[in-house]
Each structure stands twice: as structure tokens, then as C-alpha cells.
Amino acid sequence: MNARPSLVERINALGPWLLVLPATAVLAFILIIPVAGTLAESFSNPAGFFANYRDFFADSYNRTVMIRSFRIAFLSTLTSLILGFGGAYMIANASQGVKRVLLILSVFPLLTSVVVRSFSFMAILGRNGVVNTALMKLGIISEPMEMLFTQGAVIAGLAYLFTPLMILSLVGVLENIEDDLYLAAGSLGASPVAVFFQVTLPLAVPGMIVGSILVFTGSLATFVTPTLLGGEPQMTLATLLYQKAMISFDWGAANTIAAIMMGTAIFCVVVLGTIASRISARRAVH
Amino acid sequence: MTGRRIHPLSKLFGWLVILFLAGPIVIVIGTSVSDTPFLAFPPQGFTLKWYANVFSHSGFLDTFIISMQVAVGGTLIALIAGLAAAYALTRYKMRIPGWYGSVFFLPFFIPEIVFGFSLLKTLIVQFQLPILPSLILGHAILCLPYMVRVIGASLSGFDFSIQEAAISLGMHPVKAFWTIVLPNIRSGVIAGMVLAFITSLNDMAVALFLTGPGISTLPIEVFTYVQQFFDPTVSAVSVLLMGVTILVMMLIERSLGLSKTVQ
């Protein structure tokens, strides 16, 4: 009985691995190797291991762009967090039927093209846009304001892009807070405001962190929105990467920017993701 | 189930957020029918000439066809690879380590623009691959995580002992998969395909680096058009694109509903 495994048995043992092989191969050859290549090339400069990075940071323009990108990403994350929390809080506490409609309304933008969504903000913020028209009709301003190509426009566009993701990250967390907790807090004399800050908000922290990771890394890597709403004056790392790669053919700099973006994404996912799962795990123990 | 009571002010804020999310779409629809050469909202007059403009601009139609080819190709590759992977990951939980499943979510975490640039260097420059297959391969990667996740979720609710029973009664394993497993996870497969299709149809970051002057996708064409002419034609294209998305979403809703009545 305990003879060597037959050929059929050996193929059977390999079965699961044969099934994951195509997906693994596609992923390895089309994603992992090319991206790893970009990371490796960012360090392969004959002038030295960090030469590309030295050159990149030596240029004050690049430093300005990098700081601006992080500021824009941070502020759009903060905006999405506030808006997303507001939306998710209402959705999570709505009745079943309303909840469904509200979720579809807030998720639908996610399924439309980034170009369409950025373009819609050009229609809102432009010289003949909705905001200027309304303000002029109301007599608040006499001349249209220049709102496009400002940092505010980029932040508003990115917040619009990513608030649905924040809502999706928060709705589940807020829904799962048990009614008993609210009842208990209320019967112990906590005011609704105190309940919100001492029960709801702390329990939502893991969802807030996960949503923020998605929005921050997404904002940093989005190309279309800063191009259409920010233009040349609001150059970000993503638009600079495109310019270096496709217009000035400075692939050393493009590799470096790509590596910086990868590094930031990995940092956010690993460090913040660990914090979020630690918090959730500690909750589960208590 | 009725909802929980929340403070009227937080309810008001919530509605403002929903308005912020839905408003821009309403504005785009409004500007697409405005009888003005610039974007006007509320629309002044009513015209469908901007929609006619979309169809007379050959660039939109040509790139729409390419976008469709790429979306179909990318979705099919992702479906075949993803279905096999999702099946193995749920069916053979004991033999494939748990972390292996998360490898397939890597495309979610790598900034798309970094991925696009890396593809340009390897597929186009190094291997001299033509643009169309490069786009299809790139989009297959973007679609793969949706397939593994959505199909995996519907497989995790499937009772594999039914399939084992059929096999032990002499059915060929491939036939058992085809006639027993697949019909049971049909809704998951369709949902995965729809998500993949929409992802491919909306992709900018990968196409940005892979398309050239001769061959382009619809989002790239729209993006280029917006930068040159800022007129309601773009609104009309946007509305048509949203129409495609809604159509596709309704298709899943229907097929999901249908599969539920069949079960």
C-alpha cells in the first residue's frame, strides 16, 4: 500500500499549483518583473548607487514638486476623510431601502472614468462654470474668479474622486457597531455628542486608516486630475513622472520618481496597515 | 429594518456629501444638451448636436473599438487565469498557503502610473511588442484582482462535496467543474467580468504610456480632446460612457437576479 506515489497521484498533488500557475506567471512577467526592474534601475547609475536620487533632489524644482504632491495628497485625504465619514455615517444608520439607494448613488462615480470625473470639475470651476455663474447671478462677484489651475481645484477634484472609496471603507465598520453599545452609552448618561466622540469615532479608526491609505496613495499616483485641474503650475510627482518619461526622455529621473511613489505606497500599506490591524485585533481581545 | 436615529445636523451633512458626489454627474448631463458653444449649467436651450458631434469625430469611434477589443481581451485573460487561481485557492485551502492568495492583490497596491511606465520599458521598448497585445496584457493585470476576489467570494460559499460526489460516481473532473461548479458560481463570474470590463474601459494610467500616435484608447482620446477643445462634446462623450457603465451594471443586476430565481 505504501509504495511510491503513482504518476496520477503525483499529478494530483501538483494540481492546485498547476491551477494557480497561469495567474502567477502573468503576474510575475507583466507586473512583478517590470516594476522590480524600474526599482532596480533607479539605483543603477554608473556614477553611484544613489546618483539618480542625488541628481533628482539636487534640483529645487523637483523638491518643490515632491513637497507639493505630498501636501495635495494629504489635504485631499483629509477632505475625503471628513466627507466620507459624513456620508458613511448617514448611510450606515439609514433604513435598509434608503441605504441601498444611497450606496449606489455614492459608488456610481467610482465606475465612471477618471477623465469624466475630472472634466466635470472643469465644468464646475471654470470661468463660465457653475460656481462662477451662480456667484455672479447672486451679485457676490462681478468678474469670474480663476479657480482652475489652483491647488484648491486639484484637491477638490481628488476629494471627489476618492470620497466614494472612503465611504466604502467606513460603511461596514460603522454598520457593525452594535445597537447595545449605543443603548448602554445612552443609559449611562452620555450625550449624543459624547457617544459620537467616545463610541462611534474610536471604533471607526481602523476603517479610517484603511480608507486613508487608499486615498493617500491614490491621490499621489493620479495623473489626470492634476493635469486637467492643476496644469503646469500644479505639477505633481505623477505628472512629473509622465513628463520625464514621455516628453524629456529622462528615464533616470522617471525611475527615481516611480521608486519614490512605490516606497511611499509600501510604507503606507505596511506601517499604517499594521497599525489598523493591531487596533482591530486588540478590540477583538477586549 | 429601520435605521438608527442620528442628529439632524449630521444627516444634513450626509446629504450634502451625497449631493457633492451626484451633483457633478448631473451637471455633466446638463451641459451635454446645452445649446451653447461653451459648457453652461443650467443648460440654455436644448440640442443633441453635441451627441451628433461625438459620432462625426472619427477619433472617438476608432478608439472606442480599440477600447472594446482591449477590454474583451484583458477580461478574458484575467477570467481564465483568475478563475483557475480562485478555484485552487478555495478548493485546496490546505495545500496552498494563505498568504499566496494576497499575491494576486498586488496590482491594487502598486501605483498604476508606475506600472504603466514599467510596462512601456519592458513590453514596448525591450520586447518590441505591438501596442494592442501590450495593452491587453497590461489590462489583464488590472482586472486579475477583481476576478480572484469576486469569484473567490462566490466559491467560498460553494459546497465542494457535491463535486466530489459526482467525481466519485465516475464523472470526469473537468466535466464536473463545467456542469456542477461553474453554474453555481455563475453570478460571481459575471460580476467579476463586469468589474474587470469597466476597469479596463476606464483605465488611463496604463494606456497613457502604451498608446502611440497611431493607436489609442477612448479615455486617452477624450483626455487629449479636453485639453484642446473645451466644449460640450466632451460632456456628450461622458454621458455616453456613463450609459455604457449603467448598461453593464444593469446586466449584472439582471443576471444576478436571474441566477437567484433559478437556484
Short mmCIF file of N, CA and C in Angstrom, two decimals, chain A residues 12-14 16-17 19-20 22-24 26-27 30-32 34-35 37-38 41 82-83 86-87 89-96 99-100 102 105-106 108-116 119-124 128 130 133 156 159-160 163-164 167 174-175 177-179 182 221 223-224 227-228 238 241-242 245-246 251 254-255 258 261-262 265 269, chain B residues 1-6 10-11 13-15 17-18 20-22 24-25 27-28 31 38-41 77 81-82 84-85 87-89 92 95-97 100 103-104 106-107 109-115 117-123 125 137-138 140-141 144 195 198 202 204 208-209 211 219 222-223 226-227 230-231 234-235 238 241-242 245-246 249 253:
data_model
loop_
_atom_site.label_atom_id
_atom_site.label_comp_id
_atom_site.label_asym_id
_atom_site.label_seq_id
_atom_site.Cartn_x
_atom_site.Cartn_y
_atom_site.Cartn_z
N ASN A 12 -1.94 14.72 -9.31
CA ASN A 12 -2.98 15.24 -8.43
C ASN A 12 -2.42 16.17 -7.37
N ALA A 13 -1.24 15.79 -6.84
CA ALA A 13 -0.64 16.62 -5.80
C ALA A 13 -0.22 17.96 -6.37
N LEU A 14 0.17 17.94 -7.65
CA LEU A 14 0.59 19.18 -8.29
C LEU A 14 -0.60 20.04 -8.71
N PRO A 16 -3.29 21.72 -7.61
CA PRO A 16 -3.55 23.09 -7.16
C PRO A 16 -2.53 24.08 -7.69
N TRP A 17 -1.26 23.64 -7.73
CA TRP A 17 -0.22 24.57 -8.18
C TRP A 17 -0.31 24.81 -9.67
N LEU A 19 -3.04 24.97 -11.25
CA LEU A 19 -4.17 25.88 -11.44
C LEU A 19 -3.80 27.33 -11.14
N VAL A 20 -2.92 27.56 -10.17
CA VAL A 20 -2.55 28.94 -9.88
C VAL A 20 -1.40 29.40 -10.78
N PRO A 22 -1.04 29.83 -14.21
CA PRO A 22 -1.23 30.88 -15.23
C PRO A 22 -1.30 32.27 -14.61
N ALA A 23 -2.11 32.42 -13.56
CA ALA A 23 -2.24 33.74 -12.93
C ALA A 23 -0.90 34.20 -12.37
N THR A 24 -0.17 33.26 -11.74
CA THR A 24 1.11 33.62 -11.16
C THR A 24 2.09 34.06 -12.24
N VAL A 26 1.44 35.27 -15.31
CA VAL A 26 1.07 36.57 -15.87
C VAL A 26 1.51 37.68 -14.92
N LEU A 27 1.21 37.47 -13.62
CA LEU A 27 1.55 38.48 -12.62
C LEU A 27 3.06 38.70 -12.55
N ILE A 30 4.37 40.22 -16.17
CA ILE A 30 3.84 41.50 -16.63
C ILE A 30 3.88 42.55 -15.52
N LEU A 31 3.83 42.12 -14.26
CA LEU A 31 3.80 43.11 -13.19
C LEU A 31 5.08 43.13 -12.36
N ILE A 32 5.39 41.98 -11.74
CA ILE A 32 6.45 41.98 -10.73
C ILE A 32 7.82 42.27 -11.36
N PRO A 34 8.67 43.69 -14.39
CA PRO A 34 8.85 45.06 -14.88
C PRO A 34 8.97 46.11 -13.76
N VAL A 35 8.11 46.00 -12.73
CA VAL A 35 8.14 47.01 -11.67
C VAL A 35 9.43 46.88 -10.86
N GLY A 37 12.15 45.85 -12.04
CA GLY A 37 13.16 46.41 -12.94
C GLY A 37 13.26 47.91 -12.78
N THR A 38 12.10 48.57 -12.71
CA THR A 38 12.09 50.03 -12.54
C THR A 38 12.78 50.42 -11.23
N GLU A 41 16.52 49.82 -11.61
CA GLU A 41 17.16 50.80 -12.49
C GLU A 41 17.31 52.16 -11.81
N ILE A 82 -13.22 63.54 5.97
CA ILE A 82 -14.33 64.27 6.59
C ILE A 82 -15.63 64.01 5.81
N LEU A 83 -15.55 64.18 4.47
CA LEU A 83 -16.75 63.98 3.64
C LEU A 83 -17.19 62.52 3.70
N GLY A 86 -18.89 61.64 6.92
CA GLY A 86 -20.25 62.19 6.94
C GLY A 86 -21.20 61.34 6.12
N GLY A 87 -20.77 60.98 4.91
CA GLY A 87 -21.62 60.17 4.04
C GLY A 87 -21.84 58.78 4.62
N TYR A 89 -21.59 57.74 7.67
CA TYR A 89 -22.34 57.76 8.93
C TYR A 89 -23.83 57.78 8.66
N MET A 90 -24.22 58.61 7.66
CA MET A 90 -25.64 58.66 7.33
C MET A 90 -26.09 57.34 6.70
N ILE A 91 -25.28 56.83 5.75
CA ILE A 91 -25.66 55.60 5.05
C ILE A 91 -25.78 54.44 6.04
N ALA A 92 -24.80 54.33 6.96
CA ALA A 92 -24.78 53.20 7.89
C ALA A 92 -26.00 53.22 8.81
N ASN A 93 -26.51 54.41 9.09
CA ASN A 93 -27.63 54.50 10.02
C ASN A 93 -28.99 54.63 9.34
N ALA A 94 -28.99 54.58 8.00
CA ALA A 94 -30.25 54.72 7.28
C ALA A 94 -31.00 53.39 7.27
N SER A 95 -32.31 53.46 6.93
CA SER A 95 -33.07 52.22 6.84
C SER A 95 -32.64 51.46 5.59
N GLN A 96 -32.93 50.16 5.58
CA GLN A 96 -32.41 49.25 4.55
C GLN A 96 -32.60 49.76 3.11
N LYS A 99 -30.65 52.94 2.37
CA LYS A 99 -29.23 52.61 2.37
C LYS A 99 -28.77 52.15 0.99
N ARG A 100 -29.59 51.29 0.39
CA ARG A 100 -29.25 50.73 -0.92
C ARG A 100 -29.12 51.83 -1.98
N LEU A 102 -28.65 55.06 -1.47
CA LEU A 102 -27.55 55.97 -1.16
C LEU A 102 -26.21 55.34 -1.54
N LEU A 105 -25.81 55.55 -5.25
CA LEU A 105 -25.52 56.94 -5.62
C LEU A 105 -24.06 57.29 -5.34
N SER A 106 -23.54 56.83 -4.20
CA SER A 106 -22.19 57.25 -3.85
C SER A 106 -21.13 56.39 -4.52
N PHE A 108 -21.53 55.00 -7.66
CA PHE A 108 -21.57 55.13 -9.11
C PHE A 108 -20.40 55.93 -9.69
N PRO A 109 -20.02 57.07 -9.06
CA PRO A 109 -18.89 57.80 -9.64
C PRO A 109 -17.64 56.93 -9.79
N LEU A 110 -17.44 55.97 -8.86
CA LEU A 110 -16.26 55.09 -8.92
C LEU A 110 -16.21 54.32 -10.23
N LEU A 111 -17.38 54.07 -10.82
CA LEU A 111 -17.43 53.25 -12.02
C LEU A 111 -17.32 54.09 -13.29
N THR A 112 -17.22 55.41 -13.14
CA THR A 112 -17.06 56.23 -14.33
C THR A 112 -15.58 56.61 -14.48
N SER A 113 -15.25 57.02 -15.68
CA SER A 113 -13.84 57.29 -16.00
C SER A 113 -13.30 58.47 -15.20
N VAL A 114 -12.03 58.38 -14.82
CA VAL A 114 -11.36 59.48 -14.12
C VAL A 114 -11.38 60.74 -14.98
N VAL A 115 -11.30 60.56 -16.30
CA VAL A 115 -11.32 61.72 -17.20
C VAL A 115 -12.66 62.44 -17.09
N VAL A 116 -13.74 61.65 -17.08
CA VAL A 116 -15.07 62.24 -16.97
C VAL A 116 -15.21 62.98 -15.65
N PHE A 119 -13.12 66.11 -15.65
CA PHE A 119 -13.73 67.06 -16.57
C PHE A 119 -14.94 67.74 -15.93
N SER A 120 -15.72 66.99 -15.14
CA SER A 120 -16.90 67.57 -14.51
C SER A 120 -16.49 68.72 -13.58
N PHE A 121 -15.31 68.61 -12.97
CA PHE A 121 -14.87 69.71 -12.11
C PHE A 121 -14.36 70.90 -12.92
N MET A 122 -13.93 70.65 -14.18
CA MET A 122 -13.60 71.79 -15.05
C MET A 122 -14.89 72.56 -15.35
N ALA A 123 -15.99 71.81 -15.54
CA ALA A 123 -17.27 72.45 -15.84
C ALA A 123 -17.80 73.21 -14.63
N ILE A 124 -17.41 72.77 -13.42
CA ILE A 124 -17.90 73.43 -12.21
C ILE A 124 -17.05 74.66 -11.86
N ASN A 128 -16.67 80.00 -17.06
CA ASN A 128 -18.11 80.01 -17.29
C ASN A 128 -18.79 78.92 -16.46
N VAL A 130 -20.21 76.50 -13.19
CA VAL A 130 -21.39 76.59 -12.33
C VAL A 130 -21.16 77.54 -11.17
N THR A 133 -20.90 81.25 -12.37
CA THR A 133 -22.21 81.72 -12.84
C THR A 133 -23.11 82.02 -11.66
N ALA A 156 -9.95 69.56 -4.58
CA ALA A 156 -11.39 69.30 -4.70
C ALA A 156 -11.63 68.14 -5.67
N ALA A 159 -10.61 64.89 -4.01
CA ALA A 159 -11.56 64.52 -2.97
C ALA A 159 -12.81 63.93 -3.60
N TYR A 160 -13.24 64.51 -4.72
CA TYR A 160 -14.40 63.98 -5.43
C TYR A 160 -14.13 62.57 -5.94
N THR A 163 -13.66 60.20 -2.38
CA THR A 163 -14.62 60.09 -1.28
C THR A 163 -15.44 58.79 -1.34
N PRO A 164 -15.86 58.32 -2.54
CA PRO A 164 -16.59 57.05 -2.58
C PRO A 164 -15.79 55.89 -1.98
N ILE A 167 -16.04 56.17 1.72
CA ILE A 167 -17.36 55.74 2.18
C ILE A 167 -17.41 54.21 2.24
N LEU A 174 -18.96 51.20 10.42
CA LEU A 174 -19.97 51.93 11.19
C LEU A 174 -21.24 51.11 11.38
N GLU A 175 -21.54 50.27 10.37
CA GLU A 175 -22.74 49.43 10.47
C GLU A 175 -22.60 48.41 11.59
N ILE A 177 -21.15 48.53 14.41
CA ILE A 177 -21.22 48.96 15.81
C ILE A 177 -22.60 48.55 16.33
N GLU A 178 -22.58 47.78 17.44
CA GLU A 178 -23.86 47.21 17.87
C GLU A 178 -24.77 48.22 18.56
N ASP A 179 -26.05 48.02 18.35
CA ASP A 179 -27.05 48.90 18.97
C ASP A 179 -26.88 48.94 20.48
N TYR A 182 -24.68 51.63 21.82
CA TYR A 182 -25.31 52.96 21.86
C TYR A 182 -26.30 53.04 23.02
N ALA A 221 -0.75 59.10 -6.88
CA ALA A 221 -0.45 58.45 -8.16
C ALA A 221 -1.39 58.89 -9.29
N PHE A 223 -2.86 60.89 -12.26
CA PHE A 223 -2.24 61.74 -13.27
C PHE A 223 -3.24 62.72 -13.88
N VAL A 224 -4.46 62.23 -14.18
CA VAL A 224 -5.41 63.01 -14.96
C VAL A 224 -5.87 64.27 -14.21
N THR A 227 -3.41 67.11 -13.98
CA THR A 227 -3.14 67.66 -15.31
C THR A 227 -4.27 68.58 -15.74
N LEU A 228 -5.52 68.12 -15.60
CA LEU A 228 -6.65 68.90 -16.11
C LEU A 228 -7.01 70.05 -15.18
N ALA A 238 3.19 62.58 -10.11
CA ALA A 238 2.64 61.76 -11.19
C ALA A 238 2.79 62.46 -12.53
N LEU A 241 6.45 62.53 -13.46
CA LEU A 241 6.90 61.22 -13.95
C LEU A 241 6.56 61.08 -15.44
N TYR A 242 5.33 61.45 -15.79
CA TYR A 242 4.91 61.34 -17.18
C TYR A 242 5.76 62.24 -18.07
N ALA A 245 9.24 60.84 -18.47
CA ALA A 245 9.29 59.60 -19.24
C ALA A 245 8.95 59.82 -20.71
N MET A 246 7.94 60.65 -20.98
CA MET A 246 7.41 60.71 -22.34
C MET A 246 7.79 61.97 -23.09
N TRP A 251 14.80 59.03 -18.35
CA TRP A 251 14.29 57.84 -17.67
C TRP A 251 14.94 57.63 -16.31
N ALA A 254 12.67 59.54 -14.18
CA ALA A 254 11.37 58.86 -14.14
C ALA A 254 11.43 57.63 -13.23
N ASN A 255 12.51 56.84 -13.37
CA ASN A 255 12.68 55.67 -12.49
C ASN A 255 12.71 56.10 -11.02
N ALA A 258 9.26 57.03 -9.85
CA ALA A 258 8.49 55.79 -9.70
C ALA A 258 8.87 55.09 -8.41
N MET A 261 7.41 56.85 -5.42
CA MET A 261 5.98 56.56 -5.29
C MET A 261 5.75 55.15 -4.75
N MET A 262 6.53 54.20 -5.23
CA MET A 262 6.42 52.82 -4.74
C MET A 262 6.76 52.77 -3.26
N ALA A 265 3.97 54.12 -1.21
CA ALA A 265 2.83 53.19 -1.18
C ALA A 265 3.12 52.02 -0.23
N VAL A 269 1.05 51.15 3.19
CA VAL A 269 0.34 49.89 3.34
C VAL A 269 0.89 49.10 4.52
N MET B 1 -35.88 46.52 8.16
CA MET B 1 -35.15 47.09 9.29
C MET B 1 -35.13 48.60 9.18
N THR B 2 -35.48 49.28 10.23
CA THR B 2 -35.39 50.73 10.20
C THR B 2 -34.02 51.16 10.67
N GLY B 3 -33.64 52.36 10.30
CA GLY B 3 -32.31 52.84 10.64
C GLY B 3 -32.24 53.36 12.06
N ARG B 4 -31.00 53.69 12.47
CA ARG B 4 -30.80 54.30 13.78
C ARG B 4 -31.01 55.79 13.65
N ARG B 5 -31.42 56.41 14.75
CA ARG B 5 -31.60 57.86 14.69
C ARG B 5 -30.29 58.58 14.84
N ILE B 6 -30.04 59.53 13.96
CA ILE B 6 -28.83 60.33 14.11
C ILE B 6 -29.23 61.79 14.16
N SER B 10 -25.99 65.97 11.40
CA SER B 10 -25.14 65.01 10.72
C SER B 10 -25.86 64.41 9.51
N LYS B 11 -27.20 64.37 9.61
CA LYS B 11 -27.97 63.91 8.47
C LYS B 11 -27.86 64.92 7.32
N PHE B 13 -25.40 67.01 6.81
CA PHE B 13 -24.05 66.92 6.27
C PHE B 13 -23.93 65.72 5.33
N GLY B 14 -24.54 64.60 5.75
CA GLY B 14 -24.53 63.40 4.90
C GLY B 14 -25.17 63.65 3.55
N TRP B 15 -26.30 64.35 3.56
CA TRP B 15 -26.97 64.66 2.29
C TRP B 15 -26.14 65.57 1.43
N VAL B 17 -22.93 65.58 1.32
CA VAL B 17 -21.88 64.73 0.73
C VAL B 17 -22.45 63.99 -0.49
N ILE B 18 -23.66 63.46 -0.34
CA ILE B 18 -24.28 62.76 -1.47
C ILE B 18 -24.47 63.73 -2.64
N PHE B 20 -22.62 66.34 -3.26
CA PHE B 20 -21.27 66.55 -3.79
C PHE B 20 -20.87 65.43 -4.74
N LEU B 21 -21.31 64.20 -4.43
CA LEU B 21 -20.94 63.05 -5.28
C LEU B 21 -21.82 62.95 -6.52
N ALA B 22 -23.11 63.26 -6.37
CA ALA B 22 -24.01 63.08 -7.51
C ALA B 22 -24.09 64.33 -8.37
N PRO B 24 -21.90 66.63 -9.71
CA PRO B 24 -21.09 66.77 -10.92
C PRO B 24 -21.62 65.95 -12.09
N ILE B 25 -22.17 64.77 -11.80
CA ILE B 25 -22.69 63.93 -12.88
C ILE B 25 -23.91 64.59 -13.51
N ILE B 27 -24.50 67.75 -13.54
CA ILE B 27 -24.01 68.93 -14.28
C ILE B 27 -23.47 68.52 -15.66
N VAL B 28 -22.73 67.41 -15.70
CA VAL B 28 -22.20 66.95 -16.99
C VAL B 28 -23.35 66.62 -17.94
N THR B 31 -24.87 69.97 -19.15
CA THR B 31 -24.08 70.71 -20.13
C THR B 31 -24.07 70.03 -21.49
N PHE B 38 -20.12 76.84 -25.25
CA PHE B 38 -19.32 76.58 -24.04
C PHE B 38 -20.17 75.77 -23.07
N LEU B 39 -19.53 75.30 -21.99
CA LEU B 39 -20.26 74.49 -21.01
C LEU B 39 -21.15 75.39 -20.16
N ALA B 40 -22.46 75.19 -20.24
CA ALA B 40 -23.35 76.02 -19.44
C ALA B 40 -24.27 75.16 -18.60
N PHE B 41 -24.36 75.51 -17.32
CA PHE B 41 -25.30 74.83 -16.43
C PHE B 41 -25.92 75.86 -15.51
N ILE B 77 -8.42 37.06 -20.57
CA ILE B 77 -7.18 36.52 -19.98
C ILE B 77 -7.31 36.49 -18.46
N ALA B 81 -7.20 32.99 -16.12
CA ALA B 81 -6.18 32.88 -15.08
C ALA B 81 -6.80 33.01 -13.70
N GLY B 82 -7.73 33.97 -13.55
CA GLY B 82 -8.31 34.25 -12.25
C GLY B 82 -9.24 33.15 -11.75
N ALA B 84 -9.12 29.93 -12.54
CA ALA B 84 -8.30 28.79 -12.12
C ALA B 84 -7.67 29.06 -10.76
N ALA B 85 -7.14 30.28 -10.59
CA ALA B 85 -6.47 30.60 -9.33
C ALA B 85 -7.47 30.62 -8.17
N TYR B 87 -10.29 29.10 -7.92
CA TYR B 87 -10.73 27.73 -7.65
C TYR B 87 -9.70 26.99 -6.80
N ALA B 88 -8.43 27.06 -7.21
CA ALA B 88 -7.38 26.37 -6.47
C ALA B 88 -7.26 26.91 -5.05
N LEU B 89 -7.37 28.24 -4.91
CA LEU B 89 -7.18 28.85 -3.59
C LEU B 89 -8.29 28.47 -2.61
N TYR B 92 -8.38 24.06 -2.48
CA TYR B 92 -7.22 23.40 -1.86
C TYR B 92 -6.62 24.29 -0.79
N ARG B 95 -3.52 23.00 1.00
CA ARG B 95 -2.23 22.79 0.34
C ARG B 95 -1.56 24.08 -0.14
N ILE B 96 -2.36 25.12 -0.37
CA ILE B 96 -1.76 26.38 -0.79
C ILE B 96 -1.77 27.33 0.40
N PRO B 97 -0.60 27.84 0.78
CA PRO B 97 -0.55 28.70 1.97
C PRO B 97 -1.44 29.93 1.81
N TYR B 100 -0.56 33.20 -0.12
CA TYR B 100 -0.41 33.15 -1.57
C TYR B 100 -1.56 33.87 -2.25
N VAL B 103 -1.08 37.57 -2.93
CA VAL B 103 -0.17 37.96 -4.02
C VAL B 103 -0.97 38.53 -5.19
N PHE B 104 -2.17 37.98 -5.41
CA PHE B 104 -2.96 38.40 -6.57
C PHE B 104 -3.57 39.79 -6.39
N LEU B 106 -1.67 42.31 -5.49
CA LEU B 106 -0.57 43.25 -5.72
C LEU B 106 -0.94 44.40 -6.66
N PRO B 107 -1.66 44.14 -7.77
CA PRO B 107 -1.99 45.26 -8.67
C PRO B 107 -2.76 46.38 -8.00
N PHE B 109 -2.05 47.56 -5.09
CA PHE B 109 -1.16 48.34 -4.23
C PHE B 109 -0.05 49.04 -4.99
N ILE B 110 0.23 48.60 -6.21
CA ILE B 110 1.28 49.26 -6.98
C ILE B 110 0.65 50.43 -7.73
N PRO B 111 1.18 51.66 -7.52
CA PRO B 111 0.60 52.80 -8.22
C PRO B 111 0.53 52.53 -9.72
N GLU B 112 -0.67 52.76 -10.29
CA GLU B 112 -0.87 52.38 -11.69
C GLU B 112 0.09 53.09 -12.64
N ILE B 113 0.45 54.31 -12.30
CA ILE B 113 1.31 55.07 -13.20
C ILE B 113 2.72 54.46 -13.22
N VAL B 114 3.15 53.91 -12.08
CA VAL B 114 4.44 53.22 -12.00
C VAL B 114 4.37 51.94 -12.85
N PHE B 115 3.25 51.25 -12.76
CA PHE B 115 3.03 50.03 -13.54
C PHE B 115 3.06 50.36 -15.04
N PHE B 117 4.44 52.90 -16.64
CA PHE B 117 5.79 53.27 -17.07
C PHE B 117 6.68 52.02 -17.19
N SER B 118 6.56 51.11 -16.21
CA SER B 118 7.37 49.89 -16.25
C SER B 118 7.01 49.03 -17.45
N LEU B 119 5.72 48.99 -17.80
CA LEU B 119 5.29 48.21 -18.97
C LEU B 119 5.85 48.80 -20.25
N LEU B 120 5.87 50.13 -20.33
CA LEU B 120 6.43 50.78 -21.52
C LEU B 120 7.86 50.31 -21.73
N LYS B 121 8.64 50.28 -20.63
CA LYS B 121 10.06 49.94 -20.77
C LYS B 121 10.26 48.48 -21.14
N THR B 122 9.44 47.58 -20.53
CA THR B 122 9.67 46.16 -20.81
C THR B 122 8.96 45.71 -22.08
N LEU B 123 7.63 45.84 -22.12
CA LEU B 123 6.90 45.25 -23.25
C LEU B 123 7.19 45.98 -24.56
N VAL B 125 9.52 48.72 -25.28
CA VAL B 125 10.90 49.05 -25.66
C VAL B 125 11.77 47.80 -25.71
N LEU B 137 -2.40 42.79 -22.27
CA LEU B 137 -1.70 42.17 -21.14
C LEU B 137 -1.73 43.09 -19.91
N GLY B 138 -1.48 44.37 -20.13
CA GLY B 138 -1.50 45.32 -19.01
C GLY B 138 -2.86 45.36 -18.34
N ALA B 140 -5.12 43.00 -18.44
CA ALA B 140 -5.39 41.71 -17.79
C ALA B 140 -4.90 41.75 -16.34
N ILE B 141 -3.74 42.40 -16.11
CA ILE B 141 -3.21 42.51 -14.75
C ILE B 141 -4.13 43.38 -13.89
N LEU B 144 -7.19 41.24 -13.00
CA LEU B 144 -7.00 39.99 -12.26
C LEU B 144 -7.47 40.02 -10.81
N LEU B 195 -16.85 43.93 -13.52
CA LEU B 195 -15.92 44.82 -12.85
C LEU B 195 -14.64 44.96 -13.65
N ILE B 198 -15.26 47.12 -16.81
CA ILE B 198 -15.35 48.55 -16.51
C ILE B 198 -13.97 49.11 -16.16
N ASN B 202 -12.11 52.07 -18.30
CA ASN B 202 -11.82 53.37 -17.69
C ASN B 202 -10.34 53.63 -17.50
N MET B 204 -6.68 54.78 -17.46
CA MET B 204 -5.90 55.87 -18.06
C MET B 204 -4.41 55.59 -17.89
N LEU B 208 -1.89 55.43 -20.99
CA LEU B 208 -1.14 56.66 -21.16
C LEU B 208 0.28 56.40 -21.68
N PHE B 209 0.89 55.33 -21.17
CA PHE B 209 2.27 55.04 -21.55
C PHE B 209 2.37 54.10 -22.75
N THR B 211 -0.02 53.69 -25.37
CA THR B 211 -0.59 54.07 -26.66
C THR B 211 0.34 55.04 -27.37
N PRO B 219 -10.55 56.63 -23.41
CA PRO B 219 -10.24 57.62 -22.37
C PRO B 219 -9.08 58.54 -22.76
N VAL B 222 -10.40 61.06 -25.25
CA VAL B 222 -11.21 62.09 -24.57
C VAL B 222 -10.30 63.06 -23.83
N PHE B 223 -9.31 62.50 -23.14
CA PHE B 223 -8.35 63.32 -22.37
C PHE B 223 -7.63 64.31 -23.29
N VAL B 226 -10.17 67.01 -24.46
CA VAL B 226 -10.48 68.02 -23.43
C VAL B 226 -9.41 69.09 -23.39
N GLN B 227 -8.16 68.66 -23.55
CA GLN B 227 -7.08 69.63 -23.44
C GLN B 227 -7.05 70.60 -24.63
N PHE B 230 -12.45 72.70 -25.27
CA PHE B 230 -13.21 72.56 -24.04
C PHE B 230 -14.67 72.87 -24.37
N ASP B 231 -15.36 71.94 -25.05
CA ASP B 231 -16.75 72.21 -25.44
C ASP B 231 -17.67 71.06 -25.01
N VAL B 234 -17.39 66.91 -25.08
CA VAL B 234 -16.83 66.05 -24.03
C VAL B 234 -17.93 65.61 -23.06
N SER B 235 -18.85 66.54 -22.75
CA SER B 235 -19.96 66.16 -21.88
C SER B 235 -20.76 65.03 -22.52
N SER B 238 -18.95 61.86 -22.28
CA SER B 238 -19.01 61.40 -20.89
C SER B 238 -20.33 60.73 -20.60
N LEU B 241 -20.42 57.36 -22.19
CA LEU B 241 -19.59 56.42 -21.42
C LEU B 241 -20.32 55.96 -20.16
N MET B 242 -20.98 56.92 -19.49
CA MET B 242 -21.74 56.55 -18.29
C MET B 242 -22.87 55.61 -18.66
N THR B 245 -21.60 52.21 -18.84
CA THR B 245 -21.41 51.68 -17.49
C THR B 245 -22.73 51.24 -16.86
N ILE B 246 -23.76 52.08 -16.99
CA ILE B 246 -25.05 51.74 -16.40
C ILE B 246 -25.62 50.47 -17.05
N MET B 249 -23.88 47.58 -15.69
CA MET B 249 -24.30 47.32 -14.30
C MET B 249 -25.68 46.67 -14.26
N GLU B 253 -26.99 43.13 -12.56
CA GLU B 253 -28.14 43.12 -11.66
C GLU B 253 -29.14 42.07 -12.16
#
